[in-house]
mmCIF file with all atom_site columns, C-alpha atoms in Angstrom:
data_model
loop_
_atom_site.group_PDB
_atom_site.id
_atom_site.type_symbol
_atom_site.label_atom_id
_atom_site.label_alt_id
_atom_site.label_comp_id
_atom_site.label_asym_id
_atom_site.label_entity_id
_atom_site.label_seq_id
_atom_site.pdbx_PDB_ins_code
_atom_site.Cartn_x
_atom_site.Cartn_y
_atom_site.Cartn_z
_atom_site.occupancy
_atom_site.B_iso_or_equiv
_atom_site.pdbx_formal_charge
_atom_site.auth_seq_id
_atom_site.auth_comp_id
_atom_site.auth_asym_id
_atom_site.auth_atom_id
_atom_site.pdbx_PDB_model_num
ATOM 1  C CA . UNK A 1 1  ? 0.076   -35.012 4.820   1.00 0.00 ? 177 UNK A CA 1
ATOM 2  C CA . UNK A 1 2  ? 0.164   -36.680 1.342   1.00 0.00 ? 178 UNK A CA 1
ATOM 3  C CA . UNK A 1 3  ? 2.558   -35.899 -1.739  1.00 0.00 ? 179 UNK A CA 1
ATOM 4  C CA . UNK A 1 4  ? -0.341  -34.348 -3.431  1.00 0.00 ? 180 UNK A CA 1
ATOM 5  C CA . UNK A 1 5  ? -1.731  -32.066 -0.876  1.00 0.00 ? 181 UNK A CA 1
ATOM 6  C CA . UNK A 1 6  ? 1.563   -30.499 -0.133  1.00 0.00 ? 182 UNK A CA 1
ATOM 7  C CA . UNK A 1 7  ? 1.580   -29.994 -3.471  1.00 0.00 ? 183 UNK A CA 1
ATOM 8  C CA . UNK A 1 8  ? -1.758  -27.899 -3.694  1.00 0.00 ? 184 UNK A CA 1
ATOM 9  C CA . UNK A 1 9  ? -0.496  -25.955 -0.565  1.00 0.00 ? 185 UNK A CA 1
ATOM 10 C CA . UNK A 1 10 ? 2.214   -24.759 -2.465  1.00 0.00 ? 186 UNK A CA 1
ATOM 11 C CA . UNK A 1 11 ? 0.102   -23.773 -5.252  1.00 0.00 ? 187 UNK A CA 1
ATOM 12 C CA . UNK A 1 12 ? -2.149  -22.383 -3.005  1.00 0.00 ? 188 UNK A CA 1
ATOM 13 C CA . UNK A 1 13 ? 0.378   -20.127 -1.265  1.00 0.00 ? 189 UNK A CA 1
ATOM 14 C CA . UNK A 1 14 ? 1.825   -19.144 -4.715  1.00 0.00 ? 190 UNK A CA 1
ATOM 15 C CA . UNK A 1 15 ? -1.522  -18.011 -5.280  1.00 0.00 ? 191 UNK A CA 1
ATOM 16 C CA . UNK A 1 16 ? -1.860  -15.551 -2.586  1.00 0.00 ? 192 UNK A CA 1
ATOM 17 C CA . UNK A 1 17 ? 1.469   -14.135 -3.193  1.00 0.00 ? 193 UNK A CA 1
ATOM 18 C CA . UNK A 1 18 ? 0.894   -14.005 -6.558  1.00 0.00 ? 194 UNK A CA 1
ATOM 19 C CA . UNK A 1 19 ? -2.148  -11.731 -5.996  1.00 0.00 ? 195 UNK A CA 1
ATOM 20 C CA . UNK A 1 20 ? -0.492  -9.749  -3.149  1.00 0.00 ? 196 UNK A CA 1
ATOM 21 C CA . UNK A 1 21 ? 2.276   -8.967  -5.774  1.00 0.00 ? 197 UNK A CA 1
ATOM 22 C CA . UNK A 1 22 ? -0.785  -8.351  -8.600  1.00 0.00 ? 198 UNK A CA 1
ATOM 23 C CA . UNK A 1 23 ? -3.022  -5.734  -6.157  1.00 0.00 ? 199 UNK A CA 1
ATOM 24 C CA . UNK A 1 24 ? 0.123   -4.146  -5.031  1.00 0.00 ? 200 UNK A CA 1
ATOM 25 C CA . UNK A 1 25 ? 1.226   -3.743  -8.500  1.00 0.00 ? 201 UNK A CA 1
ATOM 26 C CA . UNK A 1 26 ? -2.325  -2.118  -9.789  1.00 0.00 ? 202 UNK A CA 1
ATOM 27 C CA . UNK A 1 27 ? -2.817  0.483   -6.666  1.00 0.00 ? 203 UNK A CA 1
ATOM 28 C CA . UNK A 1 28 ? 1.009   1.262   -7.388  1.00 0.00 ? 204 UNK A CA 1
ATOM 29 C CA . UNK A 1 29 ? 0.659   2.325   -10.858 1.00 0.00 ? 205 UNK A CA 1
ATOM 30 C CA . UNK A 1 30 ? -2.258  4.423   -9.390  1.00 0.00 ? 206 UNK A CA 1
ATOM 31 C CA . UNK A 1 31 ? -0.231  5.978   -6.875  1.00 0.00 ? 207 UNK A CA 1
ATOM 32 C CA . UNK A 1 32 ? 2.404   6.799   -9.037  1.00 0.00 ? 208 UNK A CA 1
ATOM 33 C CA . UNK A 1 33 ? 0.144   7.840   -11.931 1.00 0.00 ? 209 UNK A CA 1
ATOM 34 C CA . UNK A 1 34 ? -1.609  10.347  -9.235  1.00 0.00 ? 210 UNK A CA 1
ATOM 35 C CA . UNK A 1 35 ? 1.451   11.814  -7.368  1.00 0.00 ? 211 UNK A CA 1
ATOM 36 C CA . UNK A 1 36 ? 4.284   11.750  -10.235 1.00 0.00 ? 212 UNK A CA 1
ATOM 37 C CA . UNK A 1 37 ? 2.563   11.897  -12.953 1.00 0.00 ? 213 UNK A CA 1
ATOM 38 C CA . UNK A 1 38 ? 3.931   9.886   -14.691 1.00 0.00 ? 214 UNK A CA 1
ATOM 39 C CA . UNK A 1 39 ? 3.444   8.336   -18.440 1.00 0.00 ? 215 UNK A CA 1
ATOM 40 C CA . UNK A 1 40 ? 0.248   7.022   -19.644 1.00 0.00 ? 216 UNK A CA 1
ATOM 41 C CA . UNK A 1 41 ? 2.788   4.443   -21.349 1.00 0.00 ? 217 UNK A CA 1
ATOM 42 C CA . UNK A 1 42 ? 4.625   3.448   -18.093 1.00 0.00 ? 218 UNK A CA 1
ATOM 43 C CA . UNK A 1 43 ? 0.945   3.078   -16.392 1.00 0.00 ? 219 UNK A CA 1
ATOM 44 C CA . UNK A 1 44 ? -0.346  0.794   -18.857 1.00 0.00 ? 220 UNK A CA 1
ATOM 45 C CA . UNK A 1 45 ? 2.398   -1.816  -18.721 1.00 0.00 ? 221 UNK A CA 1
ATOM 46 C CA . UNK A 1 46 ? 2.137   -1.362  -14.829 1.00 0.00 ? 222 UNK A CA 1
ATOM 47 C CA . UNK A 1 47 ? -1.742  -1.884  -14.771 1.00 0.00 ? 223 UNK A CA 1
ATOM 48 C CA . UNK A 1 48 ? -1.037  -5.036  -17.458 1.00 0.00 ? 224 UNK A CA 1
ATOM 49 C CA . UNK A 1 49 ? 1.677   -6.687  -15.463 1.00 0.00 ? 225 UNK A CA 1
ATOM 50 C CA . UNK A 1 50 ? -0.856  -6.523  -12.155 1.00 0.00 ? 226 UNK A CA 1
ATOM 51 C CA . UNK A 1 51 ? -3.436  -7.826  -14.179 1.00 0.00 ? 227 UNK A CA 1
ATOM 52 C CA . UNK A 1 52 ? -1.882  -10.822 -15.126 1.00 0.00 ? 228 UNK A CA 1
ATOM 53 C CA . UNK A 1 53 ? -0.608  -11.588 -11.942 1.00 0.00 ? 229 UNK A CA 1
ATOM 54 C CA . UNK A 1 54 ? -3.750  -11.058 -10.446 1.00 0.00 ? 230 UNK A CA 1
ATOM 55 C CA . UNK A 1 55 ? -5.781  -13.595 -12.642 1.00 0.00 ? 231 UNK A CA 1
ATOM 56 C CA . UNK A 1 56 ? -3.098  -16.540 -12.829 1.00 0.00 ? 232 UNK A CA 1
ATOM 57 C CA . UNK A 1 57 ? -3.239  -16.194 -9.029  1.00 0.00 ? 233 UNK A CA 1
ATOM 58 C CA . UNK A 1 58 ? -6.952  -16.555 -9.334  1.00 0.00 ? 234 UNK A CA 1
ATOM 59 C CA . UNK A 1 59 ? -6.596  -19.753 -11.513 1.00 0.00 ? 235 UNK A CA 1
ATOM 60 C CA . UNK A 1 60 ? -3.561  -21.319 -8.722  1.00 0.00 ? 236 UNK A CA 1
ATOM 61 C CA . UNK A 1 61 ? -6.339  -20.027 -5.765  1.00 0.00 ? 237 UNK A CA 1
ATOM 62 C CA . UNK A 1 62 ? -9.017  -21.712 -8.158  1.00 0.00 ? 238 UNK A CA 1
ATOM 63 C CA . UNK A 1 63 ? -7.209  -24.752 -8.692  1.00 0.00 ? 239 UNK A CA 1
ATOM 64 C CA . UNK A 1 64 ? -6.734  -25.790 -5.226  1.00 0.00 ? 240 UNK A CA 1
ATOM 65 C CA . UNK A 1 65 ? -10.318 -24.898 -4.555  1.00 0.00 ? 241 UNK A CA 1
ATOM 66 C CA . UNK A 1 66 ? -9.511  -22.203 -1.753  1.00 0.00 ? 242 UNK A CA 1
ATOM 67 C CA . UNK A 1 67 ? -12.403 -20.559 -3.467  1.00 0.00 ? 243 UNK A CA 1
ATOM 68 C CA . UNK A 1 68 ? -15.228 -22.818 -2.193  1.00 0.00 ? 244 UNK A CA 1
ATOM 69 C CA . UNK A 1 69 ? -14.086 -22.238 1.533   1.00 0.00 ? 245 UNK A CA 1
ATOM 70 C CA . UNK A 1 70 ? -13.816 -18.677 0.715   1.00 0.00 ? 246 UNK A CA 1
ATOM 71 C CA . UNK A 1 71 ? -17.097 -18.344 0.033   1.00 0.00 ? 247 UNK A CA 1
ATOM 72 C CA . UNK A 1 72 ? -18.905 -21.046 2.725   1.00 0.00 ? 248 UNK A CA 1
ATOM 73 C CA . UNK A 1 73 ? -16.974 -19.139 5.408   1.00 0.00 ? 249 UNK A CA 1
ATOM 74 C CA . UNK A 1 74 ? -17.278 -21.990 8.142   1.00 0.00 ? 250 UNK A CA 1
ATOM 75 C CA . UNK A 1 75 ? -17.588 -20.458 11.692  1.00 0.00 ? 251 UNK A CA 1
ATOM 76 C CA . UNK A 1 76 ? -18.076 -16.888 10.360  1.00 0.00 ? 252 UNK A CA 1
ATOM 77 C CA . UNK A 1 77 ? -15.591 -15.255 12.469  1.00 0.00 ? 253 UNK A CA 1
ATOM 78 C CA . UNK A 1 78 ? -12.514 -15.167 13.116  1.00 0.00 ? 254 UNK A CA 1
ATOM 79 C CA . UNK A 1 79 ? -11.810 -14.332 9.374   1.00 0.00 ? 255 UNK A CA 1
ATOM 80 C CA . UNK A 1 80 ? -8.566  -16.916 8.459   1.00 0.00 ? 256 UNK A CA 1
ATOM 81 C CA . UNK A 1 81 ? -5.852  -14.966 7.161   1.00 0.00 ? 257 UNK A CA 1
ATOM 82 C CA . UNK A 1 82 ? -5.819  -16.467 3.619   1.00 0.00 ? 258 UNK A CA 1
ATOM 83 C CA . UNK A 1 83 ? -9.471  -14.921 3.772   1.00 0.00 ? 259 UNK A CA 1
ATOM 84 C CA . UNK A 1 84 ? -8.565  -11.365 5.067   1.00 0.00 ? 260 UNK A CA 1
ATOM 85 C CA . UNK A 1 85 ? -5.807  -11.043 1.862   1.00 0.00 ? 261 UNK A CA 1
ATOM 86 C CA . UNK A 1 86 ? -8.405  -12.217 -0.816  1.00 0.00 ? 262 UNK A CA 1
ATOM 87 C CA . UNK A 1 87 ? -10.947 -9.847  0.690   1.00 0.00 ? 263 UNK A CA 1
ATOM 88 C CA . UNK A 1 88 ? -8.237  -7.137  1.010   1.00 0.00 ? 264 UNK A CA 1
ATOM 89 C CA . UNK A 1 89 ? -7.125  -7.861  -2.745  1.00 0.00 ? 265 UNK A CA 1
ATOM 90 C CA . UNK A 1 90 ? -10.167 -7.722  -4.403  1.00 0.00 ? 266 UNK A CA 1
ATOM 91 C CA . UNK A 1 91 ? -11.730 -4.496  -2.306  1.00 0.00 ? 267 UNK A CA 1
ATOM 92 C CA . UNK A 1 92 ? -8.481  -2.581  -3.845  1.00 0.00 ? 268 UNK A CA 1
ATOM 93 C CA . UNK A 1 93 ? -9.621  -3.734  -7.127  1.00 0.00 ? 269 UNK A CA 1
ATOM 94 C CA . UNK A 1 94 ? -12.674 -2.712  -6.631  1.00 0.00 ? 270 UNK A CA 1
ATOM 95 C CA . UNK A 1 95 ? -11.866 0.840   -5.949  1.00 0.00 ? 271 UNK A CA 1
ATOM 96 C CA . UNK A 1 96 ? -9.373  0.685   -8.487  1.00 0.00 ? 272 UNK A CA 1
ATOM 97 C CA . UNK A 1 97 ? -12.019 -0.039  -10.837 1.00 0.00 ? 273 UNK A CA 1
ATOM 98 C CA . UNK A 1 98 ? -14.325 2.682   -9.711  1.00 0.00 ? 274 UNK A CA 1
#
């Protein structure tokens, strides 16, 4: 494996945590919004901080062009686990949008 690709891989795993860290950030703040009621204030700056996680772990994911395998799915199933997170991730968004 060259210098460069290890490099990517790197960036590429950043990416997913980054995103893990983002979606679990965003249903949080929904969760705690829901049961404890807490401050529209303290929500805000949760839902924010998610949010900005979430899309510089899109650009990382973007950069190393995870994205085009993501979507051309090569041998259908099984699912690869970087797969399963992204599709986890942005289904929680999803319903955190709706």
């Amino acid at each position: 494996m060259s210098y460069n690709n290890l490099n990517m891989s790197k960036l590429s795993d950043t990416g997913l945590i980054l995103l893990i860290i983002g979606t679990f950030l965003i249903v949080l703040s929904l969760i705690l919004l829901s049961i404890f009621e807490i401050s529209p204030n303290l929500f805000v700056i949760i839902q924010i901080n998610g949010w900005i996680l979430f899309c510089i772990a899109l650009i990382f994911i973007i950069i190393t062009k995870d994205v085009y395998h993501i979507i051309k799915l090569k041998n259908n199933f099984p699912l690869k686990l970087d797969h399963l997170i992204i599709f986890i991730c942005a289904m929680t968004i999803t319903i955190t949008l709706l």
